[in-house]
Amino acid sequence: MIVAIDGPAGAGKSTVARRLAERLGFRYLDTGAMYRALTWLAMYRGLALDQGDRLAELAEQHPVELSETGRVSIGGIDVTASIRESRVDRLVPVVARHPNVRAVMRRRQRELAEAGNAVVEGRDIGTVVAPRAEVKVYLVADRAERARRRMAERPGIGADALATDLRLRDESDAARMQPAPDAELIDTTGLEVEDVVARIEDLVRARQPA
Ligand code: DC
């Protein structure tokens, strides 16, 4: 079974998806980490980020590896920590925008998602990567709450810079931020992680054979 968890940055996807996967005993697949790893490698190699063909080639040659313990590697380098740096935050939408990069990523994401039960987190999972996912959830939260959560994750960055980053990322991600028509919309503002997880778990149990 595939559980698709989509939504904008700061809506609570990662925390919820990871916890849900643990509870269900499913694999957790963070597709944002894949775009981040590719962005990191392109920057490391000094590639121009406006060249979709070169970036797609790079993605093809260096598939992102996601370990069961949550480590992320690309080209044999462990990038788990570096992909969370703010320079990657800022540049990943530039890389993720190229259709040929997305085509390579999508193929790899489908391969990984289909290898058994998985909770898959991203922006376009329920619409494009796994349109036949048995459970689709689209998480939202108000912007102030999303900025607060980001601040907790990125303590070194000021509130204004974070709010601007969030707005710019929303704008660049907007094309892919459509909930699937059959997705369950959950507003996580003011909700505890465990409450959100329990709601999605109910949806999963309802789809599982008795
Ligand atoms: O969820 P995140 O912040 O780690 O995602 C990083 C970037 O990758 C974000 O700008 C949106 C993009 N992304 C995407 O375009 N499609 C996905 N399935 C996942 C992430």
Coordinates of N, CA and C and ligand atoms in Angstrom, one line a residue:
M1 N 0.8 -1.2 0.0 CA 0.0 0.0 0.0 C 0.9 1.3 0.0
I2 N 0.4 2.3 -0.8 CA 1.1 3.5 -0.7 C 0.3 4.6 -0.1
V3 N 0.9 5.3 0.9 CA 0.2 6.4 1.6 C 0.9 7.7 1.1
A4 N 0.2 8.5 0.3 CA 0.9 9.8 -0.2 C 0.6 10.9 0.8
I5 N 1.6 11.6 1.2 CA 1.5 12.8 2.0 C 2.1 14.0 1.3
D6 N 1.2 14.9 0.9 CA 1.7 16.1 0.2 C 1.3 17.3 0.9
G7 N 1.9 18.5 0.5 CA 1.6 19.7 1.1 C 2.8 20.7 1.1
P8 N 2.5 21.9 1.4 CA 3.6 22.9 1.4 C 4.7 22.7 2.5
A9 N 5.8 23.5 2.3 CA 6.9 23.4 3.3 C 6.3 23.9 4.7
G10 N 6.6 23.2 5.7 CA 6.2 23.6 7.1 C 4.8 23.1 7.5
A11 N 4.1 22.4 6.6 CA 2.8 21.9 7.0 C 2.8 20.7 7.9
G12 N 4.0 20.2 8.2 CA 4.2 19.1 9.1 C 4.4 17.7 8.5
K13 N 4.6 17.7 7.2 CA 4.7 16.5 6.4 C 5.7 15.5 7.0
S14 N 7.0 16.0 7.2 CA 8.1 15.1 7.5 C 7.8 14.4 8.9
T15 N 7.5 15.2 9.8 CA 7.3 14.6 11.2 C 6.2 13.6 11.2
V16 N 5.1 14.0 10.5 CA 3.9 13.1 10.5 C 4.2 11.9 9.7
A17 N 4.8 12.0 8.5 CA 5.0 10.9 7.6 C 6.0 9.9 8.3
R18 N 7.0 10.4 8.9 CA 8.0 9.5 9.6 C 7.4 8.7 10.7
R19 N 6.6 9.5 11.5 CA 5.9 8.8 12.7 C 4.9 7.8 12.2
L20 N 4.1 8.2 11.2 CA 3.1 7.3 10.6 C 3.8 6.0 10.1
A21 N 4.9 6.1 9.4 CA 5.6 5.0 8.8 C 6.0 4.0 10.0
E22 N 6.5 4.6 11.1 CA 7.0 3.8 12.2 C 5.8 3.1 12.8
R23 N 4.6 3.8 12.9 CA 3.5 3.2 13.6 C 2.9 2.0 12.7
L24 N 3.0 2.2 11.4 CA 2.4 1.2 10.5 C 3.4 0.1 10.1
G25 N 4.7 0.4 10.4 CA 5.8 -0.6 10.0 C 6.0 -0.5 8.5
F26 N 5.7 0.7 7.9 CA 5.9 0.9 6.4 C 7.3 1.6 6.3
R27 N 7.8 1.6 5.0 CA 9.0 2.4 4.7 C 8.6 3.8 4.6
Y28 N 9.5 4.7 4.9 CA 9.3 6.1 4.8 C 10.1 6.7 3.6
L29 N 9.5 7.3 2.7 CA 10.2 7.8 1.5 C 10.1 9.4 1.4
D30 N 11.2 10.1 1.6 CA 11.2 11.5 1.6 C 11.6 12.0 0.2
T31 N 10.7 12.4 -0.7 CA 11.1 12.7 -2.0 C 11.7 14.1 -2.1
G32 N 11.4 15.0 -1.1 CA 12.0 16.3 -1.1 C 13.5 16.1 -0.9
A33 N 13.9 15.1 0.0 CA 15.3 14.9 0.2 C 16.1 14.5 -1.1
M34 N 15.3 13.8 -2.0 CA 15.9 13.5 -3.3 C 16.3 14.7 -4.1
Y35 N 15.3 15.6 -4.2 CA 15.6 16.9 -4.9 C 16.7 17.7 -4.2
R36 N 16.7 17.6 -2.9 CA 17.7 18.4 -2.1 C 19.1 17.8 -2.4
A37 N 19.2 16.4 -2.4 CA 20.5 15.8 -2.7 C 21.0 16.1 -4.0
L38 N 20.1 16.1 -5.0 CA 20.6 16.4 -6.4 C 21.1 17.9 -6.4
T39 N 20.4 18.8 -5.8 CA 20.7 20.2 -5.7 C 22.1 20.3 -5.1
W40 N 22.3 19.6 -4.0 CA 23.6 19.7 -3.3 C 24.7 19.2 -4.2
L41 N 24.5 18.1 -4.9 CA 25.6 17.6 -5.8 C 25.9 18.5 -7.0
A42 N 24.8 19.1 -7.5 CA 25.0 20.1 -8.6 C 25.8 21.3 -8.1
M43 N 25.5 21.8 -6.9 CA 26.3 22.9 -6.3 C 27.7 22.5 -6.1
Y44 N 27.9 21.3 -5.5 CA 29.2 20.8 -5.2 C 30.1 20.7 -6.4
R45 N 29.5 20.3 -7.5 CA 30.2 20.2 -8.8 C 30.3 21.5 -9.6
G46 N 29.6 22.5 -9.1 CA 29.7 23.8 -9.7 C 28.8 23.9 -11.0
L47 N 27.8 23.1 -11.1 CA 27.0 23.1 -12.4 C 26.0 24.2 -12.3
A48 N 25.7 24.7 -13.5 CA 24.7 25.8 -13.6 C 23.3 25.2 -13.4
L49 N 22.6 25.9 -12.5 CA 21.3 25.3 -12.1 C 20.2 25.6 -13.1
D50 N 20.5 26.3 -14.1 CA 19.4 26.6 -15.1 C 19.5 25.6 -16.3
Q51 N 20.4 24.6 -16.2 CA 20.5 23.7 -17.3 C 19.9 22.3 -17.0
G52 N 18.6 22.3 -17.3 CA 17.8 21.1 -17.0 C 18.4 19.8 -17.5
D53 N 18.9 19.9 -18.8 CA 19.4 18.6 -19.4 C 20.6 18.1 -18.6
R54 N 21.5 19.0 -18.2 CA 22.7 18.5 -17.5 C 22.3 18.0 -16.1
L55 N 21.4 18.7 -15.5 CA 20.9 18.2 -14.2 C 20.2 16.9 -14.2
A56 N 19.4 16.7 -15.3 CA 18.7 15.4 -15.4 C 19.7 14.3 -15.6
E57 N 20.8 14.6 -16.4 CA 21.9 13.6 -16.7 C 22.5 13.3 -15.3
L58 N 22.8 14.3 -14.5 CA 23.4 14.1 -13.2 C 22.6 13.2 -12.4
A59 N 21.3 13.5 -12.4 CA 20.3 12.7 -11.6 C 20.3 11.2 -12.1
E60 N 20.4 11.0 -13.4 CA 20.4 9.7 -13.9 C 21.6 8.9 -13.5
Q61 N 22.8 9.6 -13.6 CA 24.1 9.0 -13.3 C 24.2 8.7 -11.8
H62 N 23.6 9.5 -10.9 CA 23.8 9.4 -9.5 C 22.4 9.3 -8.8
P63 N 21.8 8.1 -8.8 CA 20.5 7.9 -8.1 C 20.7 8.2 -6.6
V64 N 19.8 8.9 -6.0 CA 19.8 9.2 -4.6 C 19.6 7.9 -3.8
E65 N 20.4 7.6 -2.8 CA 20.2 6.5 -1.9 C 19.6 6.9 -0.6
L66 N 18.5 6.2 -0.2 CA 17.8 6.5 1.1 C 17.9 5.3 2.0
S67 N 18.7 5.4 3.1 CA 18.8 4.2 3.9 C 17.7 4.0 4.9
E68 N 17.6 2.8 5.4 CA 16.4 2.6 6.3 C 16.5 3.4 7.6
T69 N 17.7 3.8 7.9 CA 17.9 4.6 9.1 C 17.7 6.1 8.9
G70 N 17.4 6.5 7.6 CA 17.1 7.9 7.3 C 18.3 8.6 6.8
R71 N 19.4 7.9 6.4 CA 20.6 8.6 5.9 C 20.3 8.8 4.4
V72 N 20.8 10.0 3.8 CA 20.6 10.3 2.4 C 22.0 10.4 1.8
S73 N 22.3 9.7 0.7 CA 23.5 9.8 0.0 C 23.4 9.9 -1.5
I74 N 24.3 10.6 -2.1 CA 24.4 10.7 -3.5 C 25.8 10.7 -4.0
G75 N 26.1 10.0 -5.1 CA 27.4 9.9 -5.6 C 28.4 9.4 -4.5
G76 N 27.9 8.5 -3.6 CA 28.8 7.9 -2.6 C 29.1 8.8 -1.4
I77 N 28.4 10.0 -1.4 CA 28.6 11.0 -0.3 C 27.4 11.0 0.6
D78 N 27.6 11.0 1.9 CA 26.5 11.1 2.8 C 26.2 12.6 3.0
V79 N 25.0 13.0 2.5 CA 24.6 14.4 2.5 C 23.4 14.7 3.5
T80 N 23.2 13.8 4.4 CA 22.0 13.9 5.3 C 22.0 15.3 6.0
A81 N 23.1 15.8 6.5 CA 23.1 17.1 7.2 C 23.1 18.2 6.2
S82 N 24.0 18.1 5.1 CA 24.2 19.3 4.3 C 23.0 19.6 3.4
I83 N 22.1 18.7 3.2 CA 20.9 19.0 2.4 C 19.9 19.9 3.1
R84 N 20.1 20.0 4.4 CA 19.2 20.9 5.2 C 19.7 22.3 5.4
E85 N 20.9 22.6 4.8 CA 21.4 24.0 4.9 C 20.5 25.0 4.2
S86 N 20.6 26.2 4.6 CA 19.7 27.2 4.0 C 20.0 27.5 2.5
R87 N 21.3 27.3 2.1 CA 21.6 27.6 0.7 C 20.9 26.5 -0.2
V88 N 20.7 25.3 0.4 CA 20.0 24.3 -0.4 C 18.5 24.6 -0.4
D89 N 18.0 25.0 0.8 CA 16.6 25.4 0.9 C 16.3 26.4 -0.3
R90 N 17.2 27.4 -0.4 CA 16.9 28.4 -1.4 C 17.0 28.0 -2.9
L91 N 17.9 27.0 -3.1 CA 18.2 26.6 -4.5 C 17.4 25.4 -5.0
V92 N 16.9 24.6 -4.1 CA 16.2 23.4 -4.5 C 15.0 23.7 -5.4
P93 N 14.2 24.7 -5.2 CA 13.1 24.9 -6.2 C 13.6 25.2 -7.6
V94 N 14.8 25.8 -7.8 CA 15.3 26.1 -9.1 C 15.6 24.7 -9.8
V95 N 16.1 23.8 -9.1 CA 16.4 22.5 -9.7 C 15.1 21.7 -9.9
A96 N 14.2 21.7 -8.9 CA 13.0 20.9 -9.0 C 12.1 21.4 -10.1
R97 N 12.3 22.6 -10.6 CA 11.4 23.1 -11.6 C 11.6 22.5 -13.0
H98 N 12.8 21.9 -13.3 CA 13.0 21.4 -14.6 C 12.2 20.1 -14.9
P99 N 11.4 20.1 -16.0 CA 10.6 18.9 -16.3 C 11.4 17.7 -16.5
N100 N 12.6 17.8 -17.1 CA 13.4 16.5 -17.3 C 14.1 16.0 -16.0
V101 N 14.3 16.9 -15.1 CA 14.8 16.5 -13.8 C 13.7 15.7 -13.1
R102 N 12.5 16.3 -13.2 CA 11.3 15.7 -12.5 C 11.0 14.3 -13.1
A103 N 11.2 14.2 -14.4 CA 11.0 12.9 -15.0 C 11.9 11.8 -14.5
V104 N 13.2 12.1 -14.3 CA 14.1 11.1 -13.8 C 13.8 10.8 -12.3
M105 N 13.5 11.9 -11.5 CA 13.1 11.7 -10.1 C 11.9 10.8 -10.0
R106 N 10.9 11.1 -10.8 CA 9.6 10.4 -10.7 C 9.8 8.9 -10.9
R107 N 10.6 8.6 -11.9 CA 10.9 7.2 -12.2 C 11.5 6.5 -11.0
R108 N 12.5 7.1 -10.4 CA 13.1 6.6 -9.3 C 12.2 6.5 -8.1
Q109 N 11.4 7.5 -7.9 CA 10.4 7.5 -6.8 C 9.4 6.4 -6.9
R110 N 8.9 6.2 -8.1 CA 8.0 5.1 -8.3 C 8.6 3.8 -8.0
E111 N 9.8 3.6 -8.5 CA 10.5 2.3 -8.2 C 10.6 2.1 -6.7
L112 N 11.0 3.1 -6.0 CA 11.2 3.0 -4.6 C 9.8 2.8 -3.9
A113 N 8.8 3.5 -4.3 CA 7.5 3.5 -3.7 C 6.9 2.1 -3.9
E114 N 7.1 1.6 -5.0 CA 6.3 0.3 -5.3 C 7.0 -0.9 -4.8
A115 N 8.1 -0.8 -4.1 CA 8.8 -2.0 -3.6 C 8.2 -2.3 -2.2
G116 N 6.9 -2.3 -2.0 CA 6.3 -2.7 -0.8 C 5.5 -1.5 -0.1
N117 N 5.1 -1.7 1.1 CA 4.3 -0.7 1.8 C 5.2 0.5 2.0
A118 N 4.6 1.7 1.7 CA 5.4 2.9 2.0 C 4.6 4.1 2.2
V119 N 5.1 5.0 3.1 CA 4.6 6.3 3.3 C 5.5 7.3 2.5
V120 N 4.9 7.9 1.5 CA 5.7 8.7 0.6 C 5.3 10.2 0.7
E121 N 6.3 11.0 1.0 CA 6.1 12.4 1.3 C 6.6 13.3 0.2
G122 N 5.9 14.3 -0.2 CA 6.4 15.2 -1.3 C 5.4 16.3 -1.6
R123 N 5.3 16.7 -2.9 CA 4.4 17.7 -3.3 C 3.4 17.2 -4.4
D124 N 3.9 16.2 -5.2 CA 3.1 15.8 -6.3 C 2.9 14.2 -6.2
I125 N 2.9 13.7 -5.0 CA 2.9 12.2 -4.9 C 1.4 11.7 -5.3
G126 N 0.4 12.3 -4.7 CA -0.9 11.9 -5.0 C -1.4 12.3 -6.4
T127 N -0.8 13.3 -7.0 CA -1.3 13.7 -8.3 C -0.5 13.1 -9.4
V128 N 0.9 12.9 -9.3 CA 1.7 12.5 -10.4 C 2.5 11.3 -10.1
V129 N 3.2 11.2 -9.0 CA 4.1 10.0 -8.8 C 3.3 8.8 -8.5
A130 N 2.3 8.9 -7.7 CA 1.5 7.7 -7.3 C 0.0 8.0 -7.3
P131 N -0.5 8.3 -8.5 CA -1.9 8.7 -8.6 C -2.9 7.6 -8.1
R132 N -2.3 6.4 -8.1 CA -3.2 5.3 -7.6 C -3.0 4.9 -6.1
A133 N -2.3 5.8 -5.4 CA -2.0 5.5 -4.0 C -3.4 5.3 -3.3
E134 N -3.4 4.3 -2.4 CA -4.6 3.9 -1.7 C -5.1 5.0 -0.7
V135 N -4.1 5.7 -0.1 CA -4.5 6.8 0.8 C -3.7 8.0 0.4
K136 N -4.5 9.1 0.2 CA -3.8 10.4 -0.1 C -4.2 11.5 0.9
V137 N -3.2 12.2 1.4 CA -3.5 13.2 2.4 C -2.8 14.5 1.9
Y138 N -3.4 15.6 2.1 CA -2.8 16.9 1.8 C -2.8 17.7 3.0
L139 N -1.6 18.0 3.6 CA -1.5 18.7 4.8 C -1.4 20.2 4.5
V140 N -2.1 21.0 5.3 CA -1.9 22.5 5.2 C -1.7 23.0 6.6
A141 N -1.3 24.3 6.7 CA -1.2 25.0 8.0 C -1.1 26.4 7.7
D142 N -1.5 27.3 8.6 CA -1.4 28.7 8.3 C 0.0 29.2 8.3
R143 N 0.3 30.3 7.5 CA 1.6 30.6 7.2 C 2.5 31.0 8.5
A144 N 1.8 31.6 9.5 CA 2.5 31.9 10.7 C 3.0 30.7 11.4
E145 N 2.2 29.7 11.5 CA 2.5 28.4 12.1 C 3.6 27.7 11.3
R146 N 3.5 27.7 10.0 CA 4.6 27.1 9.2 C 5.9 27.8 9.4
A147 N 5.9 29.1 9.5 CA 7.1 29.9 9.7 C 7.7 29.5 11.1
R148 N 6.8 29.4 12.1 CA 7.3 29.0 13.5 C 8.0 27.6 13.4
R149 N 7.4 26.7 12.7 CA 8.0 25.3 12.7 C 9.3 25.4 12.0
R150 N 9.4 26.1 10.9 CA 10.7 26.3 10.2 C 11.7 26.8 11.1
M151 N 11.3 27.8 11.9 CA 12.3 28.5 12.8 C 12.8 27.5 13.8
A152 N 12.0 26.6 14.3 CA 12.5 25.6 15.2 C 13.5 24.6 14.5
E153 N 13.3 24.4 13.2 CA 14.2 23.5 12.5 C 15.5 24.2 12.1
R154 N 15.4 25.6 11.9 CA 16.6 26.3 11.4 C 16.9 27.5 12.4
P155 N 17.3 27.1 13.6 CA 17.5 28.2 14.6 C 18.4 29.3 14.3
G156 N 19.3 29.1 13.3 CA 20.3 30.1 13.0 C 19.8 31.2 12.1
I157 N 18.5 31.1 11.6 CA 18.0 32.1 10.6 C 17.0 33.0 11.3
G158 N 17.0 34.3 10.9 CA 16.1 35.2 11.5 C 14.7 35.0 11.0
A159 N 13.7 35.5 11.8 CA 12.3 35.3 11.5 C 11.9 36.0 10.1
D160 N 12.5 37.2 9.8 CA 12.1 37.8 8.6 C 12.6 37.0 7.4
A161 N 13.9 36.6 7.5 CA 14.5 35.9 6.4 C 13.8 34.6 6.2
L162 N 13.3 33.9 7.2 CA 12.6 32.7 7.1 C 11.2 32.9 6.4
A163 N 10.5 34.0 6.8 CA 9.2 34.3 6.3 C 9.4 34.5 4.8
T164 N 10.5 35.3 4.4 CA 10.7 35.6 3.0 C 11.0 34.3 2.2
D165 N 11.9 33.4 2.8 CA 12.2 32.1 2.2 C 11.0 31.3 1.9
L166 N 10.1 31.3 2.9 CA 8.9 30.5 2.8 C 8.0 31.0 1.7
R167 N 7.9 32.3 1.6 CA 7.0 32.9 0.6 C 7.6 32.6 -0.8
L168 N 8.9 32.7 -0.9 CA 9.5 32.5 -2.2 C 9.4 31.0 -2.6
R169 N 9.6 30.1 -1.6 CA 9.4 28.7 -2.0 C 8.0 28.4 -2.3
D170 N 7.0 29.0 -1.6 CA 5.6 28.7 -2.0 C 5.4 29.1 -3.4
E171 N 5.9 30.3 -3.8 CA 5.7 30.8 -5.2 C 6.4 29.8 -6.2
S172 N 7.6 29.4 -5.9 CA 8.2 28.5 -6.9 C 7.6 27.1 -6.9
D173 N 7.1 26.6 -5.7 CA 6.5 25.3 -5.7 C 5.1 25.3 -6.1
A174 N 4.5 26.5 -6.3 CA 3.0 26.6 -6.5 C 2.5 25.7 -7.6
A175 N 3.2 25.6 -8.7 CA 2.7 24.7 -9.8 C 2.5 23.3 -9.4
R176 N 3.2 22.8 -8.4 CA 3.1 21.4 -8.0 C 2.3 21.3 -6.7
M177 N 1.8 22.4 -6.2 CA 1.1 22.3 -4.9 C -0.4 22.2 -5.0
Q178 N -0.9 21.3 -5.9 CA -2.3 21.1 -6.0 C -2.6 19.8 -5.3
P179 N -3.6 19.8 -4.4 CA -4.0 18.6 -3.8 C -4.7 17.7 -4.9
A180 N -4.5 16.4 -4.8 CA -5.2 15.5 -5.7 C -6.7 15.6 -5.3
P181 N -7.6 15.5 -6.3 CA -9.0 15.7 -6.0 C -9.5 14.7 -5.0
D182 N -8.9 13.5 -4.9 CA -9.4 12.5 -3.9 C -8.5 12.5 -2.6
A183 N -7.7 13.6 -2.4 CA -6.9 13.7 -1.2 C -7.8 14.2 0.0
E184 N -7.4 13.7 1.2 CA -8.1 14.2 2.4 C -7.3 15.4 2.8
L185 N -7.9 16.5 3.0 CA -7.2 17.7 3.4 C -7.2 17.8 4.9
I186 N -6.0 18.0 5.5 CA -6.0 18.1 7.0 C -5.2 19.4 7.3
D187 N -5.9 20.3 8.0 CA -5.2 21.5 8.5 C -4.6 21.2 9.8
T188 N -3.2 21.3 9.9 CA -2.5 20.8 11.1 C -2.3 22.0 12.0
T189 N -2.7 23.2 11.7 CA -2.6 24.3 12.6 C -3.2 24.0 14.0
G190 N -2.3 24.1 15.0 CA -2.9 23.8 16.3 C -3.1 22.4 16.7
L191 N -2.8 21.5 15.8 CA -3.0 20.0 16.1 C -1.7 19.4 16.6
E192 N -1.8 18.4 17.4 CA -0.6 17.7 17.8 C -0.3 16.7 16.7
V193 N 1.0 16.4 16.6 CA 1.5 15.4 15.6 C 0.7 14.1 15.8
E194 N 0.6 13.7 17.0 CA -0.1 12.4 17.3 C -1.5 12.3 16.8
D195 N -2.2 13.5 16.8 CA -3.6 13.6 16.4 C -3.7 13.4 14.9
V196 N -2.7 14.1 14.2 CA -2.7 14.0 12.7 C -2.4 12.6 12.3
V197 N -1.4 12.0 13.0 CA -1.0 10.6 12.6 C -2.1 9.7 12.9
A198 N -2.9 9.9 14.0 CA -4.0 9.0 14.3 C -5.1 9.1 13.2
R199 N -5.3 10.3 12.7 CA -6.3 10.5 11.7 C -6.0 9.8 10.4
I200 N -4.7 9.9 10.0 CA -4.2 9.2 8.8 C -4.2 7.7 9.0
E201 N -3.8 7.3 10.2 CA -3.8 5.8 10.5 C -5.2 5.2 10.3
D202 N -6.2 6.0 10.7 CA -7.6 5.5 10.6 C -7.9 5.3 9.1
L203 N -7.5 6.3 8.3 CA -7.7 6.2 6.8 C -7.1 4.9 6.3
V204 N -5.8 4.6 6.7 CA -5.1 3.5 6.3 C -5.8 2.2 6.7
R205 N -6.2 2.1 8.0 CA -6.8 0.9 8.5 C -8.1 0.6 7.7
A206 N -8.8 1.7 7.4 CA -10.1 1.6 6.6 C -9.9 1.0 5.2
R207 N -8.7 1.2 4.7 CA -8.4 0.6 3.4 C -7.7 -0.7 3.4
Q208 N -7.3 -1.1 4.6 CA -6.6 -2.4 4.7 C -7.6 -3.6 4.8
P209 N -7.3 -4.7 4.1 CA -8.2 -5.8 4.2 C -8.4 -6.3 5.7
A210 N -9.6 -6.7 6.1 CA -9.8 -7.1 7.5 C -8.9 -8.3 7.9
Ligands
DC1 O1 9.8 19.0 1.3 P1 11.1 19.6 1.1 O2 11.2 21.0 1.7 O3 12.3 18.8 1.6 O4 11.3 19.7 -0.5 C1 12.4 20.3 -1.1 C2 12.0 20.9 -2.4 O5 11.8 19.9 -3.4 C3 10.8 21.9 -2.4 O6 11.2 23.1 -3.0 C4 9.8 21.2 -3.3 C5 10.5 20.2 -4.0 N1 9.8 18.9 -4.2 C6 9.1 18.7 -5.3 O7 9.1 19.6 -6.2 N2 8.4 17.5 -5.5 C7 8.4 16.6 -4.5 N3 7.8 15.5 -4.7 C8 9.1 16.8 -3.3 C9 9.8 18.0 -3.2

